[in-house]
CSV table of C-alpha atoms and ligand atoms in Angstrom, one decimal:
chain,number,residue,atom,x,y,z
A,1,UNK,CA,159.5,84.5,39.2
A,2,UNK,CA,161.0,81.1,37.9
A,3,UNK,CA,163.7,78.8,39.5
A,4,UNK,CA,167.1,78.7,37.0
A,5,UNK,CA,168.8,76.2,37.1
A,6,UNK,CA,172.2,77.2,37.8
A,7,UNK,CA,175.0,76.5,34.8
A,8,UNK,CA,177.2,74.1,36.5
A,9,UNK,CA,176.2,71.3,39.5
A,10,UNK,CA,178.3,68.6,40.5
A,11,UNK,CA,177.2,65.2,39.8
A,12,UNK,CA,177.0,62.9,42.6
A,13,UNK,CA,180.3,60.8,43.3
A,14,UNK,CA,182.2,63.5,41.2
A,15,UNK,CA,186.1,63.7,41.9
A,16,UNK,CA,187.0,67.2,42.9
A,17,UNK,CA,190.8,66.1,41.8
A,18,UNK,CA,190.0,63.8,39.0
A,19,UNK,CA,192.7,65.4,37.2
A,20,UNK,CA,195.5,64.9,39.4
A,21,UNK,CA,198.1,61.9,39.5
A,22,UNK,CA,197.6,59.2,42.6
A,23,UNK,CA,201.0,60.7,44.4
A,24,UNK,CA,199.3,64.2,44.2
A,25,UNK,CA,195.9,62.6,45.9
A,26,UNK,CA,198.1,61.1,48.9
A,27,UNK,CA,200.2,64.1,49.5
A,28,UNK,CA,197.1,66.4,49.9
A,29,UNK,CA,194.8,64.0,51.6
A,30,UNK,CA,197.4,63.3,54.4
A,31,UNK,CA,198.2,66.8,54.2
A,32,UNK,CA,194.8,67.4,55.3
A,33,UNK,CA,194.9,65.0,58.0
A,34,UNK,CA,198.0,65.9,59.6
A,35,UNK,CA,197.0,69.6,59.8
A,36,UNK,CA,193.9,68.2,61.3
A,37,UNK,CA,196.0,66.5,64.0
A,38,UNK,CA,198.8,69.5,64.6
A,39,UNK,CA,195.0,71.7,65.0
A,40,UNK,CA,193.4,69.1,68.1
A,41,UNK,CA,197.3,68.9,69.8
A,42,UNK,CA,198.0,72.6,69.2
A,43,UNK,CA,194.5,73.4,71.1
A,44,UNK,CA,195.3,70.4,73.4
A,45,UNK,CA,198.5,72.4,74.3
A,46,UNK,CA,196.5,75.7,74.9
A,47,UNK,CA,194.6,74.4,77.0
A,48,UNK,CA,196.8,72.4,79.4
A,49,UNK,CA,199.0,75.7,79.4
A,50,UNK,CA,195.6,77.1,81.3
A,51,UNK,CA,195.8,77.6,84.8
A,52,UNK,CA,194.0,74.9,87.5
A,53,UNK,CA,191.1,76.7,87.7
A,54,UNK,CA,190.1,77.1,84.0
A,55,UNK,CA,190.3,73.3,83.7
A,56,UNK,CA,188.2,70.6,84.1
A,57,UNK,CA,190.4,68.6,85.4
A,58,UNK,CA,192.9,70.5,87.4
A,59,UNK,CA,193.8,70.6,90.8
A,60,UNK,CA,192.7,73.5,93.6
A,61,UNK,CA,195.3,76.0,93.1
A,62,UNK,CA,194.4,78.2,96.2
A,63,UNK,CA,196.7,81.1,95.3
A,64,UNK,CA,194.9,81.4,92.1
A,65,UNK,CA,192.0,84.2,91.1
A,66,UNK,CA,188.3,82.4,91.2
A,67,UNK,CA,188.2,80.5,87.4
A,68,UNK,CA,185.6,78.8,85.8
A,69,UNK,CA,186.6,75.5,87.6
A,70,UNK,CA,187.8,77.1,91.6
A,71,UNK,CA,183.9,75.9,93.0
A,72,UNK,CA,184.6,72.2,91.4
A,73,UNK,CA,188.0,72.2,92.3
A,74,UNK,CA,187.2,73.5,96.2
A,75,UNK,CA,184.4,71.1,96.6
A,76,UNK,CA,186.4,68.2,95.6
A,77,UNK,CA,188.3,68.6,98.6
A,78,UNK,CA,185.6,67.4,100.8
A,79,UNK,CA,186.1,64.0,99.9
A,80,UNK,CA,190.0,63.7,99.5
A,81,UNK,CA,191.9,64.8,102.7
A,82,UNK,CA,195.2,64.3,101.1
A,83,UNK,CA,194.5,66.5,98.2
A,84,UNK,CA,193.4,69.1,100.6
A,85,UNK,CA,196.2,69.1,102.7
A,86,UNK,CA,198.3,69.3,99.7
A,87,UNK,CA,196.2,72.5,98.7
A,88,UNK,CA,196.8,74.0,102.0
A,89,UNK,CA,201.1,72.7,101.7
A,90,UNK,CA,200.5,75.0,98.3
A,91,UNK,CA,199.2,77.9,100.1
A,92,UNK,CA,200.6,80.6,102.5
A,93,UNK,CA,198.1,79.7,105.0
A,94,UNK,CA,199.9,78.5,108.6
A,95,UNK,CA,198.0,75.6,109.7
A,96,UNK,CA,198.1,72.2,112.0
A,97,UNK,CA,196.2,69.1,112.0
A,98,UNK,CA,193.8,68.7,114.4
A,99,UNK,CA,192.3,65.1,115.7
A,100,UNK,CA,189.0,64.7,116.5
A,101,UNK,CA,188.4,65.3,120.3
A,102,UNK,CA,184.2,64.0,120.2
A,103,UNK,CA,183.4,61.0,121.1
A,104,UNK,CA,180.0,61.5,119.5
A,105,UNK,CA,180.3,60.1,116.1
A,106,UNK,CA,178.3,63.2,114.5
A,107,UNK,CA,180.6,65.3,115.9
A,108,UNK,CA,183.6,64.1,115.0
A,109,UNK,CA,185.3,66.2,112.1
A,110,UNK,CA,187.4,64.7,109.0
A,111,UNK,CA,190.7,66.6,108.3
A,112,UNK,CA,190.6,69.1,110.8
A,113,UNK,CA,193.2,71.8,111.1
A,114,UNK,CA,193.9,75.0,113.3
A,115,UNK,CA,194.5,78.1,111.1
A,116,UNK,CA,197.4,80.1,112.7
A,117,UNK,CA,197.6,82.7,110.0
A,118,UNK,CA,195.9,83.0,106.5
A,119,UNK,CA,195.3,86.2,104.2
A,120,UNK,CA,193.4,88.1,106.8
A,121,UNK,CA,192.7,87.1,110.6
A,122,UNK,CA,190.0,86.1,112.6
A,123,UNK,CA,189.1,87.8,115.9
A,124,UNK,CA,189.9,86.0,118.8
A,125,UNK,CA,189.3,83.3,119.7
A,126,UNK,CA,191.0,82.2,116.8
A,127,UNK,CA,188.4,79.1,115.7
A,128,UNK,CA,189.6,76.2,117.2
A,129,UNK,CA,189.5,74.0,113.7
A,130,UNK,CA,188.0,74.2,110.7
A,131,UNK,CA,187.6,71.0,108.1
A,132,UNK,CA,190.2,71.1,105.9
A,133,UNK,CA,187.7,71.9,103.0
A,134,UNK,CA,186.0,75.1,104.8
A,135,UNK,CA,189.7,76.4,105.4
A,136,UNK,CA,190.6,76.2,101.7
A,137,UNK,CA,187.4,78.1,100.9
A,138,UNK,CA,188.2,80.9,103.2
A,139,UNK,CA,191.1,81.3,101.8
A,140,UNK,CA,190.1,82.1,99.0
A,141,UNK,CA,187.2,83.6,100.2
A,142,UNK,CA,189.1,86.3,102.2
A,143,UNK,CA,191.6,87.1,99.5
A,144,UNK,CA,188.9,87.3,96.3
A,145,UNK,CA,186.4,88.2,97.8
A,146,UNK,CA,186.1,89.9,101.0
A,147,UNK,CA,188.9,92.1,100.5
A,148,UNK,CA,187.7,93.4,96.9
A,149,UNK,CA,184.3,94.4,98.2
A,150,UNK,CA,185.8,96.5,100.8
A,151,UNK,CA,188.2,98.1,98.3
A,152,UNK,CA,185.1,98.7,96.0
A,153,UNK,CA,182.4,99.9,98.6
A,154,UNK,CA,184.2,101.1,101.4
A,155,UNK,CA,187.7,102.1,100.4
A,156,UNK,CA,189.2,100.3,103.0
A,157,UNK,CA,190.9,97.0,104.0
A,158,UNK,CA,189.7,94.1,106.4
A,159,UNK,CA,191.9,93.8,109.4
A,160,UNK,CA,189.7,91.2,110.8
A,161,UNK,CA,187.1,88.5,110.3
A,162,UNK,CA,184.6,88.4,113.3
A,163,UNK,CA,182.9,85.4,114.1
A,164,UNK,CA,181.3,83.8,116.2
A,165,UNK,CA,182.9,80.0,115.8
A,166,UNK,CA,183.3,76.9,113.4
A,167,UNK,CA,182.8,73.9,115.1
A,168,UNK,CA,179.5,73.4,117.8
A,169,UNK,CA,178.7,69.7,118.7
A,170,UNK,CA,174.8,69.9,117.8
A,171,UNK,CA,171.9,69.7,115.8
A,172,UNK,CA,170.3,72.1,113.2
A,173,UNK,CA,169.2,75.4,115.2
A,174,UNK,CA,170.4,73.5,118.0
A,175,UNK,CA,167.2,71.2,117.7
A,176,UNK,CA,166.8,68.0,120.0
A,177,UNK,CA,165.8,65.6,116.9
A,178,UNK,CA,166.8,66.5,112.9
A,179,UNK,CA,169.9,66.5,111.2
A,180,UNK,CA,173.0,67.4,112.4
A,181,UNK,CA,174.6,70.9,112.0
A,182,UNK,CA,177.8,71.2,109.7
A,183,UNK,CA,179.2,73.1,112.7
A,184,UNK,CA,179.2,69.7,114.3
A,185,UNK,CA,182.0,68.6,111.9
A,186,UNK,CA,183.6,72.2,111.8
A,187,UNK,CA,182.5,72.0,108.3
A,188,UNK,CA,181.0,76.0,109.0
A,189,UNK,CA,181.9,79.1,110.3
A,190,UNK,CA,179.1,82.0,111.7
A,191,UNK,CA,180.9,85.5,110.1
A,192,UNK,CA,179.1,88.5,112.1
A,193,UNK,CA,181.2,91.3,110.7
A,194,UNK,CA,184.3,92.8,109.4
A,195,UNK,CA,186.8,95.0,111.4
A,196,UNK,CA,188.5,97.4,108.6
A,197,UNK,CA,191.9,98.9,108.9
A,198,UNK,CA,190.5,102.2,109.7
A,199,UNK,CA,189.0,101.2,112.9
A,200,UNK,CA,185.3,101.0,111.7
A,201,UNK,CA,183.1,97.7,112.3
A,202,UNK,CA,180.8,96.1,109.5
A,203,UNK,CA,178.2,94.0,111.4
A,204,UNK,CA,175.7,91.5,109.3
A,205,UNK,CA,173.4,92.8,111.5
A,206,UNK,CA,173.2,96.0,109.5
A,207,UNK,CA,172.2,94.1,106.2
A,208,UNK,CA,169.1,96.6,106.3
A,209,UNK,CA,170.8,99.8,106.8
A,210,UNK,CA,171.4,100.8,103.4
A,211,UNK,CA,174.4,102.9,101.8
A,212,UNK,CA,177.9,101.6,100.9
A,213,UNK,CA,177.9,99.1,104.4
A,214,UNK,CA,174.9,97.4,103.1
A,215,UNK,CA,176.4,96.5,99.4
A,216,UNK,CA,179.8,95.3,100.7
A,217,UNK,CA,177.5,93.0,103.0
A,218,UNK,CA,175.4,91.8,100.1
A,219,UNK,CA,178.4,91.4,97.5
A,220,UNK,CA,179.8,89.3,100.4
A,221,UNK,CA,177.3,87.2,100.4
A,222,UNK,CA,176.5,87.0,96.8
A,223,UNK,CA,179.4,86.1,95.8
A,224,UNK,CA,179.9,83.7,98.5
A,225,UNK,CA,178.1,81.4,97.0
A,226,UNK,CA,181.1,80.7,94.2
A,227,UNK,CA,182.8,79.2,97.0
A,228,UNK,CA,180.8,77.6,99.7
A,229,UNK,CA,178.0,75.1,99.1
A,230,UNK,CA,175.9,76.4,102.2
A,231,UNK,CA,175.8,80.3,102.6
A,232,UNK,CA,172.6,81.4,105.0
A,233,UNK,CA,172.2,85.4,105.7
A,234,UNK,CA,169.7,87.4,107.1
A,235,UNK,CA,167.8,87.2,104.3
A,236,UNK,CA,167.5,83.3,105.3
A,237,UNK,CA,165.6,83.6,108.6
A,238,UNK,CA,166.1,85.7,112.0
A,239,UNK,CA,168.4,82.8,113.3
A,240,UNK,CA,170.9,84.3,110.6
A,241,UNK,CA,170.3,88.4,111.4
A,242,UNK,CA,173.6,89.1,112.6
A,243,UNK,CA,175.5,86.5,110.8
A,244,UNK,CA,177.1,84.9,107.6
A,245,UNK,CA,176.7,81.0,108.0
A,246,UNK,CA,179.0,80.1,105.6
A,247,UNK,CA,179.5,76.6,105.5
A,248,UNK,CA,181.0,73.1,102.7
A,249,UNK,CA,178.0,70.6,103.6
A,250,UNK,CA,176.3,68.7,100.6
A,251,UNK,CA,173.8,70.7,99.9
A,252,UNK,CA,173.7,73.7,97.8
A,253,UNK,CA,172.1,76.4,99.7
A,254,UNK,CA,172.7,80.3,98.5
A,255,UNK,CA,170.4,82.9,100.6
B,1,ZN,ZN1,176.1,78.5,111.4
């Protein structure tokens, strides 16, 4: 089989509109161009018209859904207390700041605040403070995800969040040497179950039991890890059998 040529080619440095007058040239080549620029602001304008949470740089919306930008957004907080009080001020969560009470340096939180009432409630005692970061996470946490699962797996809602407490003045598995815990900046919370509505009690400690109970648990802590940067079950280690340690440290930790 032999190549043919094809009839017509273009010669190099050809003028597609060689035929047309100079006016005609500017008219469609700055035509071009300014449907060129109408194209990047029109999709400019899309996307600024996107909630917070779809953009890169938009700001923790807490009453949105979880978008492709809620983690970012959430984690930011850590390091800007103003921003997350201003999250929280967005929010329908009932709050107060809190001071640090430690004199121990480690254990001293930054942006502390007592959560009166949020989207679901915590069994008493009501934690004492959370960092201002953890208690924008459960926010969302509570309200996307822990209330979904129990609508998909258990047909029921959360009444309350059982726990065993955010903030603890120690070390990691309350060692004597080794870094310190985030409970010792209230930077974490210990979940051991879920009261529903109906009266019935999820425990974590029945991660192994199997049936619907077991899949809320895991979805729980699955998707968990959207939101907090530390999330240790008891798939982690026996220290973490009964609970959820569900914590906004710095490092990324989803088990
Ligand atoms: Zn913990």
């Amino acid at each position: 089989m032999t190549w043919k040529q094809p009839k017509y080619r273009k010669r190099p440095g050809e003028d597609r509109w060689a035929g047309l007058p100079l006016a005609m040239h500017i008219a469609v080549r700055g035509a071009i161009v300014m449907f060129a620029f109408l194209g990047v602001l029109g999709v400019f304008y899309y996307v600024e018209s996107m909630p917070d949470g779809a953009k890169a740089w938009g700001q923790a919306d807490l009453e949105e859904p979880i978008r492709l930008f809620t983690s970012e957004q959430i984690r930011a907080l850590r390091d800007d207390p103003q921003a997350c009080f201003a999250a929280l001020d967005g929010s329908n969560m009932s709050f107060a700041e809190v001071e640090p009470r430690s004199s121990t340096p480690q254990c001293r939180w930054q942006a502390g605040v007592a959560i009166s009432s949020s989207n679901l409630d915590y069994a008493n005692p009501q934690p004492p403070v959370a960092s201002c970061a953890l208690a924008a996470a459960l926010y969302v946490w509570e309200r996307e995800i822990v209330a979904p699962a129990a609508a998909r797996y258990l047909d029921a809602e959360v009444s309350e969040i059982l726990h065993y407490g955010t903030y603890n003045c120690r070390r990691e598995n309350s060692a004597q040497a080794g870094r310190w815990s985030q409970h010792a900046g209230a930077n974490a919370i210990d979940v051991s179950g879920f009261r529903l509505a109906d009266g019935r009690v999820v425990g974590v400690h029945r991660w192994d039991d199997g049936g619907a109970e077991a899949d809320f648990l895991v979805e729980i802590r699955d998707r968990s890890c959207a939101i907090f940067t530390g999330v240790l079950g008891p798939d982690y280690n026996a220290a973490h059998e009964d609970h959820f340690h569900l914590d906004m440290g710095p490092w990324e930790i989803c088990s």
